[in-house]
Coordinates of C-alpha atoms in Angstrom, one line a residue:
Chain A
M1 CA 127.5 105.8 308.4
S2 CA 125.6 108.9 309.3
R3 CA 123.4 110.8 307.0
I4 CA 124.0 114.5 306.6
I5 CA 120.8 116.2 305.4
V6 CA 120.4 120.0 304.7
V7 CA 117.0 121.6 305.0
T8 CA 116.8 124.5 302.7
S9 CA 114.4 126.6 300.6
G10 CA 115.8 129.7 299.0
K11 CA 112.9 131.8 300.1
G12 CA 112.6 132.8 303.8
G13 CA 109.6 132.1 306.0
V14 CA 108.4 128.9 304.3
G15 CA 109.1 126.8 307.4
K16 CA 112.7 125.5 307.2
T17 CA 113.3 125.8 310.9
T18 CA 109.9 124.3 311.8
V19 CA 110.6 121.4 309.5
S20 CA 114.1 120.9 310.9
S21 CA 113.0 120.9 314.6
N22 CA 110.0 118.7 314.0
L23 CA 111.8 116.3 311.8
G24 CA 114.8 116.1 314.2
A25 CA 112.3 115.3 317.0
A26 CA 110.5 112.7 314.9
L27 CA 113.7 111.0 314.0
A28 CA 114.8 110.9 317.6
K29 CA 111.4 109.5 318.6
L30 CA 112.1 106.7 316.2
N31 CA 115.2 105.9 318.2
N32 CA 117.8 107.5 316.0
K33 CA 120.7 109.6 317.3
V34 CA 120.1 113.0 315.8
A35 CA 122.2 116.2 315.8
L36 CA 120.5 119.4 314.6
V37 CA 122.8 122.0 313.4
D38 CA 121.7 125.6 313.2
A39 CA 123.5 127.2 310.3
D40 CA 121.6 130.4 310.5
F41 CA 124.3 132.5 312.1
G42 CA 123.1 135.9 313.4
L43 CA 119.4 134.9 313.2
R44 CA 119.3 131.7 315.2
N45 CA 115.8 130.3 315.9
L46 CA 116.2 126.5 316.1
D47 CA 116.9 126.6 319.9
L48 CA 113.7 128.6 320.4
L49 CA 111.6 126.0 318.5
L50 CA 113.1 123.2 320.5
G51 CA 112.6 125.0 323.8
L52 CA 116.3 124.9 324.5
E53 CA 117.2 128.6 324.5
E54 CA 118.0 128.8 328.1
R55 CA 120.3 125.8 327.9
V56 CA 122.6 127.2 325.3
V57 CA 126.1 127.9 326.7
Y58 CA 128.5 127.6 323.8
T59 CA 127.9 127.9 320.1
A60 CA 129.5 126.6 316.9
I61 CA 131.7 129.8 316.9
D62 CA 133.2 128.9 320.3
V63 CA 134.0 125.4 319.0
L64 CA 135.8 126.9 316.0
A65 CA 137.7 129.3 318.2
G66 CA 138.8 126.5 320.3
E67 CA 137.1 127.8 323.4
C68 CA 135.3 124.6 324.1
R69 CA 135.1 121.1 322.8
L70 CA 132.4 120.1 320.3
A71 CA 130.7 117.9 322.9
Q72 CA 130.4 120.8 325.3
A73 CA 128.6 123.0 322.8
L74 CA 125.9 120.3 322.1
V75 CA 122.7 121.0 323.9
K76 CA 120.7 117.8 324.8
H77 CA 116.9 117.9 324.4
K78 CA 114.8 117.9 327.6
S79 CA 112.7 114.8 326.9
L80 CA 113.9 113.2 323.7
N81 CA 117.0 111.0 324.2
G82 CA 119.3 111.1 321.3
L83 CA 118.4 114.6 320.1
V84 CA 121.1 117.3 320.4
L85 CA 121.4 120.8 319.0
L86 CA 124.5 122.6 317.9
P87 CA 123.5 126.2 318.2
A88 CA 124.6 129.0 316.0
A89 CA 126.1 132.2 317.3
Q90 CA 123.6 135.0 317.6
N91 CA 126.1 137.8 318.0
R92 CA 127.9 137.1 314.7
N93 CA 126.9 137.2 311.1
K94 CA 127.1 134.6 308.3
E95 CA 130.5 135.9 307.2
S96 CA 132.1 134.8 310.4
V97 CA 132.2 131.1 309.3
S98 CA 133.7 129.7 306.2
P99 CA 132.5 126.6 304.3
D100 CA 135.7 124.8 305.2
Q101 CA 135.2 125.4 308.9
M102 CA 131.6 124.3 308.6
K103 CA 132.5 121.1 306.9
K104 CA 135.1 120.3 309.5
I105 CA 132.6 120.8 312.3
I106 CA 129.8 118.7 310.7
D107 CA 132.2 115.9 309.7
A108 CA 133.4 115.8 313.3
L109 CA 129.7 115.6 314.5
A110 CA 128.9 112.9 311.9
K111 CA 131.0 110.3 313.8
G112 CA 128.6 110.0 316.7
Y113 CA 125.1 110.4 315.1
D114 CA 122.7 108.6 312.7
Y115 CA 121.4 111.8 311.3
I116 CA 122.8 115.3 311.0
I117 CA 120.1 117.8 310.1
V118 CA 121.4 121.2 309.0
D119 CA 119.0 124.1 309.1
S120 CA 120.0 126.4 306.3
P121 CA 119.4 130.2 306.3
A122 CA 117.3 131.8 303.6
G123 CA 119.0 133.0 300.5
I124 CA 121.8 131.6 298.3
E125 CA 124.8 133.5 299.7
L126 CA 127.6 132.4 302.0
G127 CA 125.2 131.2 304.7
F128 CA 123.6 128.8 302.3
R129 CA 127.0 127.7 301.0
N130 CA 128.1 127.0 304.6
A131 CA 124.9 124.9 305.2
I132 CA 125.2 122.7 302.1
V133 CA 129.0 122.2 302.1
A134 CA 129.0 118.9 304.0
A135 CA 125.5 117.7 303.0
K136 CA 125.0 114.5 301.0
E137 CA 121.2 114.9 300.9
A138 CA 118.8 117.8 300.8
L139 CA 115.2 118.4 301.8
I140 CA 113.7 121.3 299.9
V141 CA 110.9 123.1 301.8
T142 CA 108.4 125.0 299.8
T143 CA 104.9 126.4 300.1
P144 CA 102.4 126.3 297.3
E145 CA 103.1 129.8 296.2
I146 CA 104.9 130.8 293.0
A147 CA 107.6 132.8 294.6
A148 CA 108.5 130.0 297.0
V149 CA 108.4 127.4 294.2
R150 CA 110.6 129.6 291.9
D151 CA 113.2 130.0 294.7
A152 CA 113.1 126.3 295.4
D153 CA 113.8 125.6 291.7
R154 CA 116.8 127.9 291.8
V155 CA 118.1 126.2 295.0
I156 CA 117.7 122.7 293.5
G157 CA 119.7 123.8 290.5
L158 CA 122.5 125.1 292.8
L159 CA 122.4 121.9 294.8
E160 CA 122.7 119.8 291.7
A161 CA 125.7 121.8 290.6
E162 CA 127.3 121.1 293.9
G163 CA 126.8 117.4 293.5
V164 CA 124.0 117.0 296.0
D165 CA 121.8 114.7 294.0
N166 CA 119.7 113.1 296.7
I167 CA 117.0 115.8 296.9
H168 CA 113.5 115.4 298.3
L169 CA 110.7 117.8 298.5
I170 CA 108.4 118.9 301.4
V171 CA 105.4 121.0 300.5
N172 CA 104.5 122.9 303.6
R173 CA 101.4 124.9 304.6
V174 CA 99.0 123.3 302.1
K175 CA 95.4 124.5 302.5
P176 CA 93.2 121.6 301.1
K177 CA 90.1 123.8 301.0
M178 CA 91.9 126.5 298.9
V179 CA 93.3 123.8 296.6
Q180 CA 89.9 122.4 296.1
D181 CA 88.5 125.8 295.3
N182 CA 91.3 126.3 292.7
K183 CA 92.8 129.2 294.7
M184 CA 96.1 127.6 295.5
M185 CA 98.7 125.6 293.6
S186 CA 98.2 121.9 294.3
V187 CA 101.0 119.6 295.4
E188 CA 100.9 118.1 291.9
D189 CA 101.5 121.5 290.3
V190 CA 104.5 122.0 292.5
L191 CA 105.9 118.6 291.7
E192 CA 105.4 119.0 288.0
L193 CA 107.5 122.1 288.0
L194 CA 110.3 121.0 290.3
G195 CA 110.7 117.4 289.2
V196 CA 112.1 116.1 292.5
P197 CA 110.5 113.3 294.5
L198 CA 108.0 114.2 297.2
I199 CA 108.7 113.1 300.8
G200 CA 106.0 114.9 302.7
V201 CA 103.1 117.3 302.6
V202 CA 102.4 119.3 305.7
P203 CA 99.0 121.0 306.1
D204 CA 98.5 124.5 307.3
D205 CA 97.5 124.1 310.9
E206 CA 97.2 126.4 313.9
K207 CA 98.7 123.6 316.0
V208 CA 102.1 124.2 314.3
I209 CA 102.1 127.8 315.4
V210 CA 101.1 126.9 318.9
A211 CA 103.8 124.2 319.1
T212 CA 106.4 126.6 317.7
N213 CA 105.6 129.3 320.3
K214 CA 105.7 126.7 323.1
G215 CA 109.0 125.5 322.0
E216 CA 107.7 121.9 321.8
P217 CA 108.0 119.9 318.6
L218 CA 104.6 118.5 317.5
V219 CA 105.7 114.9 317.8
I220 CA 106.3 115.1 321.5
G221 CA 102.7 115.8 322.5
E222 CA 100.6 112.8 323.4
S223 CA 97.5 113.7 321.4
E224 CA 98.0 112.9 317.7
S225 CA 97.8 115.9 315.4
I226 CA 97.7 115.7 311.6
P227 CA 100.9 117.9 311.1
G228 CA 102.6 115.8 313.8
M229 CA 101.7 112.7 312.0
T230 CA 103.0 114.1 308.7
F231 CA 106.4 114.8 310.3
L232 CA 106.6 111.3 311.8
N233 CA 105.8 109.9 308.3
I234 CA 108.6 112.0 306.7
A235 CA 111.0 110.6 309.3
R236 CA 109.9 107.1 308.5
R237 CA 110.3 107.7 304.8
L238 CA 113.8 109.0 305.4
G239 CA 114.5 105.8 307.1
G240 CA 113.5 103.9 304.0
E241 CA 110.0 102.8 305.0
K242 CA 107.2 103.0 302.5
V243 CA 104.5 105.1 304.2
P244 CA 101.4 106.1 302.2
F245 CA 100.7 109.8 302.1
I246 CA 97.8 111.1 304.2
D247 CA 95.0 112.2 301.9
L248 CA 94.6 115.8 303.1
M249 CA 91.7 116.4 300.7
N250 CA 89.5 113.7 302.0
L251 CA 90.5 114.5 305.5
N252 CA 89.0 117.9 305.0
E253 CA 85.9 116.5 303.5
N254 CA 85.5 114.1 306.3
L255 CA 85.7 116.9 308.8
I256 CA 83.1 118.9 307.0
S257 CA 80.8 116.0 306.7
R258 CA 81.3 115.1 310.3
L259 CA 80.4 118.6 311.3
R260 CA 77.4 118.5 309.1
R261 CA 76.3 115.3 310.9
I262 CA 76.8 116.9 314.3
F263 CA 74.7 119.9 313.4
G264 CA 72.1 117.8 311.7
G265 CA 73.0 118.9 308.2
Chain B
M1 CA 94.1 121.7 260.8
V2 CA 96.7 124.3 261.5
L3 CA 96.6 126.0 264.8
E4 CA 98.0 129.4 264.6
T5 CA 98.0 131.7 267.6
D6 CA 98.8 135.2 266.7
L7 CA 101.0 136.8 269.4
A8 CA 101.9 139.8 267.3
A9 CA 99.7 142.1 269.3
N10 CA 102.1 141.8 272.3
M11 CA 105.1 142.5 270.2
T12 CA 107.3 145.5 270.4
S13 CA 109.9 145.8 267.7
D14 CA 112.3 148.1 269.5
V15 CA 112.9 145.8 272.4
A16 CA 116.5 145.5 273.4
I17 CA 117.7 142.2 272.3
S18 CA 120.4 140.4 274.1
P19 CA 123.8 141.2 272.7
A20 CA 125.2 138.8 270.1
I21 CA 126.5 135.8 271.8
S22 CA 130.2 136.2 272.1
H23 CA 132.2 133.0 271.8
S24 CA 134.3 134.0 274.8
S25 CA 131.6 134.8 277.3
Q26 CA 130.9 131.3 278.4
V27 CA 132.7 128.2 279.5
R28 CA 132.8 125.9 276.5
L29 CA 133.8 122.3 275.9
K30 CA 135.0 121.5 272.4
K31 CA 136.2 118.4 270.8
E32 CA 139.1 118.8 268.3
G33 CA 140.2 115.5 266.8
K34 CA 140.9 113.3 269.8
N35 CA 141.5 116.1 272.2
L36 CA 138.9 117.8 274.4
M37 CA 139.3 121.5 274.8
L38 CA 138.0 123.5 277.8
L39 CA 137.7 127.1 276.8
L40 CA 137.3 129.6 279.7
P41 CA 135.6 132.9 279.2
D42 CA 137.8 136.0 279.0
E43 CA 138.1 138.0 282.1
T44 CA 138.3 141.2 280.1
D45 CA 135.0 140.5 278.3
S46 CA 133.0 143.7 277.8
K47 CA 129.7 142.3 279.0
G48 CA 130.3 141.9 282.7
E49 CA 133.4 140.0 283.8
L50 CA 132.6 136.6 285.0
S51 CA 134.2 136.1 288.4
W52 CA 136.1 133.0 289.2
S53 CA 133.4 131.5 291.3
E54 CA 130.8 132.0 288.6
T55 CA 133.1 130.5 286.0
W56 CA 133.7 127.5 288.2
Q57 CA 129.9 127.1 288.8
E58 CA 129.3 127.3 285.1
L59 CA 132.0 124.7 284.4
K60 CA 130.4 122.3 286.9
H61 CA 127.0 122.9 285.4
R62 CA 128.3 122.2 281.9
L63 CA 130.1 119.0 282.9
K64 CA 127.1 117.7 284.8
S65 CA 124.4 118.4 282.2
R66 CA 126.4 117.8 279.1
E67 CA 126.0 114.5 277.3
Q68 CA 129.0 112.5 277.8
F69 CA 130.7 112.6 274.4
W70 CA 134.1 112.0 275.9
H71 CA 135.7 108.7 276.9
N72 CA 136.4 108.2 280.6
G73 CA 140.0 109.0 281.4
G74 CA 140.3 111.4 278.4
S75 CA 142.7 114.2 278.7
V76 CA 141.7 117.9 278.5
S77 CA 143.5 121.0 277.2
L78 CA 142.6 124.0 279.1
V79 CA 142.5 127.1 277.0
A80 CA 142.8 130.0 279.4
K81 CA 143.9 132.7 276.9
D82 CA 144.4 136.0 278.7
R83 CA 142.8 134.8 281.9
L84 CA 145.0 134.7 285.0
L85 CA 144.8 131.5 287.0
D86 CA 146.6 130.7 290.2
S87 CA 147.7 127.2 291.2
R88 CA 144.7 126.8 293.5
Q89 CA 142.3 127.6 290.7
L90 CA 144.1 125.2 288.4
H91 CA 143.8 122.6 291.1
T92 CA 140.1 123.2 291.4
I93 CA 139.6 122.8 287.7
A94 CA 141.5 119.6 287.7
E95 CA 139.5 118.3 290.6
T96 CA 136.2 119.2 288.9
L97 CA 137.3 117.4 285.7
K98 CA 138.3 114.4 287.8
E99 CA 134.7 114.1 289.0
V100 CA 133.6 113.3 285.5
E101 CA 136.6 111.1 284.8
L102 CA 138.6 113.6 282.8
I103 CA 142.3 114.5 283.3
L104 CA 143.7 118.0 282.9
A105 CA 146.8 117.5 280.8
T106 CA 147.7 120.7 279.0
V107 CA 147.2 124.4 279.9
C108 CA 147.3 126.9 277.0
T109 CA 147.8 130.5 278.1
N110 CA 149.0 133.9 277.1
R111 CA 149.9 134.9 280.6
R112 CA 153.3 134.2 282.2
Q113 CA 151.9 133.9 285.7
T114 CA 149.4 131.2 284.7
A115 CA 152.1 129.4 282.7
V116 CA 154.4 129.3 285.8
A117 CA 151.5 128.1 288.0
A118 CA 150.6 125.4 285.6
A119 CA 154.2 124.3 285.1
T120 CA 154.7 124.2 288.9
A121 CA 151.6 122.0 289.2
G122 CA 153.0 119.6 286.7
Y123 CA 150.8 120.3 283.6
S124 CA 152.3 120.7 280.2
V125 CA 152.2 124.3 279.1
E126 CA 151.6 125.8 275.7
Q127 CA 152.4 129.5 275.9
N128 CA 151.3 132.1 273.4
K129 CA 152.7 135.6 273.5
P130 CA 150.0 138.2 273.7
G131 CA 149.0 139.4 270.3
E132 CA 150.2 136.2 268.6
A133 CA 147.7 134.3 266.6
S134 CA 145.2 132.8 269.0
L135 CA 145.0 129.0 269.4
N136 CA 141.5 129.3 268.2
S137 CA 140.9 131.4 265.1
E138 CA 137.2 131.1 265.6
A139 CA 137.4 132.5 269.0
K140 CA 139.5 135.3 267.8
N141 CA 137.3 136.3 264.9
P142 CA 133.8 135.5 266.0
N143 CA 132.2 137.9 263.5
T144 CA 133.9 136.7 260.4
S145 CA 133.0 133.1 261.1
E146 CA 129.8 132.3 259.2
L147 CA 129.6 128.8 260.6
M148 CA 127.7 128.3 263.8
A149 CA 129.1 126.2 266.6
E150 CA 128.0 122.6 266.8
P151 CA 124.7 122.1 268.6
L152 CA 124.7 122.1 272.4
Y153 CA 122.9 119.1 273.8
L154 CA 121.7 119.4 277.4
R155 CA 120.2 116.5 279.2
N156 CA 118.7 118.2 282.3
T157 CA 116.1 120.7 283.2
I158 CA 117.1 124.4 283.0
R159 CA 116.0 125.7 286.4
S160 CA 115.3 129.2 287.6
G161 CA 118.4 131.4 287.6
V162 CA 120.2 129.5 284.9
E163 CA 120.9 131.1 281.6
V164 CA 122.2 129.0 278.7
R165 CA 123.9 130.8 275.8
H166 CA 125.3 129.1 272.8
P167 CA 126.4 130.3 269.4
G168 CA 124.5 127.6 267.7
T169 CA 121.5 125.4 268.1
I170 CA 120.5 124.3 271.6
I171 CA 118.7 121.1 272.3
I172 CA 117.3 120.7 275.8
C173 CA 116.1 117.2 276.8
G174 CA 114.1 118.3 279.8
D175 CA 112.1 121.4 280.9
L176 CA 113.0 125.0 280.6
N177 CA 111.6 126.3 283.9
P178 CA 110.3 129.8 284.6
G179 CA 113.1 132.0 285.7
G180 CA 115.5 130.1 283.4
S181 CA 116.5 131.2 279.9
A182 CA 118.0 129.7 276.8
I183 CA 119.6 131.9 274.1
A184 CA 120.7 130.4 270.9
D185 CA 122.2 131.8 267.7
G186 CA 120.4 128.9 265.9
D187 CA 117.3 127.0 266.6
L188 CA 116.0 126.0 270.0
F189 CA 114.5 122.6 270.8
V190 CA 112.9 121.9 274.1
W191 CA 111.9 118.2 274.5
G192 CA 109.8 119.0 277.5
R193 CA 107.9 122.0 278.8
L194 CA 109.0 125.4 277.8
R195 CA 108.1 127.7 280.7
G196 CA 110.9 130.2 280.8
V197 CA 112.4 132.6 278.3
A198 CA 113.5 131.3 275.0
H199 CA 115.5 133.2 272.4
A200 CA 116.4 131.7 269.0
G201 CA 118.3 133.4 266.3
S202 CA 119.8 135.8 268.8
A203 CA 122.4 137.0 266.3
G204 CA 119.6 138.1 264.0
N205 CA 118.6 135.1 262.0
R206 CA 114.9 135.4 261.4
K207 CA 114.7 131.9 260.0
S208 CA 115.4 130.4 263.4
R209 CA 112.6 128.5 265.1
I210 CA 111.7 127.5 268.7
M211 CA 110.2 124.0 269.1
A212 CA 108.7 122.6 272.3
L213 CA 106.5 119.8 273.4
Q214 CA 104.5 122.2 275.6
M215 CA 104.6 125.9 274.9
E216 CA 104.0 127.5 278.3
F217 CA 106.6 130.2 277.9
T218 CA 107.1 133.4 279.8
Q219 CA 108.5 135.0 276.7
L220 CA 109.6 134.0 273.3
R221 CA 112.1 135.9 271.2
I222 CA 113.2 135.2 267.7
A223 CA 115.9 137.5 266.2
D224 CA 114.6 141.0 267.2
Q225 CA 111.0 140.0 267.8
V226 CA 109.4 139.4 271.2
A227 CA 106.2 137.7 272.2
R228 CA 104.6 137.3 275.6
A229 CA 102.4 134.4 276.5
P230 CA 98.7 134.7 275.7
K231 CA 96.6 135.7 278.7
V232 CA 94.4 132.5 278.4
R233 CA 96.2 129.3 279.1
P234 CA 95.1 126.6 276.6
E235 CA 93.2 123.6 277.8
S236 CA 95.7 121.1 276.4
F237 CA 99.1 121.3 274.8
Q238 CA 100.7 119.7 271.7
P239 CA 104.1 120.1 270.3
E240 CA 104.3 123.5 268.7
T241 CA 106.8 125.5 266.6
A242 CA 107.3 129.2 267.1
F243 CA 108.5 131.2 264.0
I244 CA 108.4 134.7 262.5
S245 CA 105.4 135.2 260.2
N246 CA 104.3 138.4 258.6
K247 CA 102.4 139.2 261.8
G248 CA 105.3 138.8 264.2
I249 CA 106.0 135.6 266.2
S250 CA 103.4 132.9 265.5
L251 CA 102.8 129.4 266.7
A252 CA 101.9 126.3 264.6
R253 CA 101.6 122.7 265.3
S254 CA 104.9 121.0 264.9
D255 CA 103.7 117.9 263.2
S256 CA 102.6 119.9 260.1
F257 CA 104.9 122.9 260.2
G258 CA 107.4 121.4 257.8
K259 CA 104.8 120.6 255.3
T260 CA 102.8 123.8 255.4
Y261 CA 105.4 126.6 255.9
A262 CA 108.3 127.8 253.8
F263 CA 110.7 130.7 254.4
S264 CA 110.1 133.6 252.1
V265 CA 113.4 135.2 251.3
D266 CA 111.7 138.4 250.0
G267 CA 109.6 139.0 253.0
N268 CA 112.2 137.6 255.4
Y269 CA 109.4 135.6 257.2
W270 CA 107.8 132.1 257.2
Q271 CA 104.9 131.9 254.9
E272 CA 102.1 129.4 254.7
T273 CA 102.5 127.8 251.3
N274 CA 100.6 124.6 251.3
S275 CA 97.5 125.1 253.4
I276 CA 95.8 121.9 254.6
K277 CA 93.1 123.8 256.3
N278 CA 90.4 122.5 254.0
P279 CA 91.6 119.3 252.5
K280 CA 89.5 118.1 249.6
Y281 CA 89.5 114.4 248.8

């Protein structure tokens, strides 16, 4: 039985698409068959982050219009076997698809894959409804900022009303130094408010921006990066493994103390 | 020792209070004898018509968060009054009820189209002619009814964007998050953290109180009084009660409130009667 997971946040710009692409890649790296679905019609980005833009021929709209078969619209990833993308149409807007159509297409996809990851658009309007209609599970992405957390809270309420009860939280873009200096909400503060179980904490890291611009998910690179490791850990936790959380606070300290040592401090 | 934080400085008396809670502005579930009644809000309600999708959302919310006081497999009477419902909407309601093991049996309506749709779908129909005595005298005459509705017991967290209104006391077993609000004609209990907006005695009862395990509110309102949160966040929290004193809305520790305060009918506020500030033994 495949798992249909929606990645959503309410607020825009918190990292839904980054999480979707990296998590999809991480799951595929762990030998799962993964289909990523871009539900952000009119503002599609997922193909860019995966470096698949030039390979997109058909989109979900073409499948719905009967202009191609579902299998034809799926774009295979260059290096990760088992990772495919169902692109959204860029020349349409969110009103061009209905929740019923979306459910039909995702349910059809579900037959051949272990994981279906749906990248939801920002907001709580029709685009969001389309993204969550088939989902059984949800990953809420938030950053440690009050506006992002407030919107995440709203979205959790809407998901619960829709009967999506299996909800996990990813806190993105955490800056350990700022948390230590009491300038940023801590992960604990976020958890206390939202009251949903945590599945991952991703630090704010330049490597994420570099990887995004290159169109290459972090987990593909040979050299191990901290954000790449956090995405792999999230993928493992989704698979039911108990993986301890990386202590970002001490990591930071170690780095500083290491630097001190180097510079004879 | 009685802790009393005076919030009166932040109070404005002429603040617009939310309109009195109309019985017909919300989806309600009511038990009458053995039957469960589902009351839908009027479409023609003066304060913003609730669209069908909003009504449905609210129904789902109510069914999920409400304590299960019904038996599985129980039958429900839908009281639609003047609301128009087509067969698809009736079907949606029946499906939603089915998810919590309830069966839609009867549809009570004043509208012919709704009655036809319900009869076609196989539900038993009770039809009232418009203008005839309503099925629910309380719903018809909310102003003359002195009695408040039975308390509303909610078992989950009230999240951002959710507003709970009830013409009686509200008990929330969970948090009231920022961006969420609870508005009660009676008292308001939050067995958790109160971080959103809370309004007790919204019909004007100054005797109403707000109780919470942790008072971290955005705004408290009792009757026509409003208080904002103090600028400084306290170091630690204890269960507190908010009430109207002669200085506006005040807070006191909940464990001693009952022993030290009494409602003064002359002043129309809560008064400290039995101070245990300096106990002498």
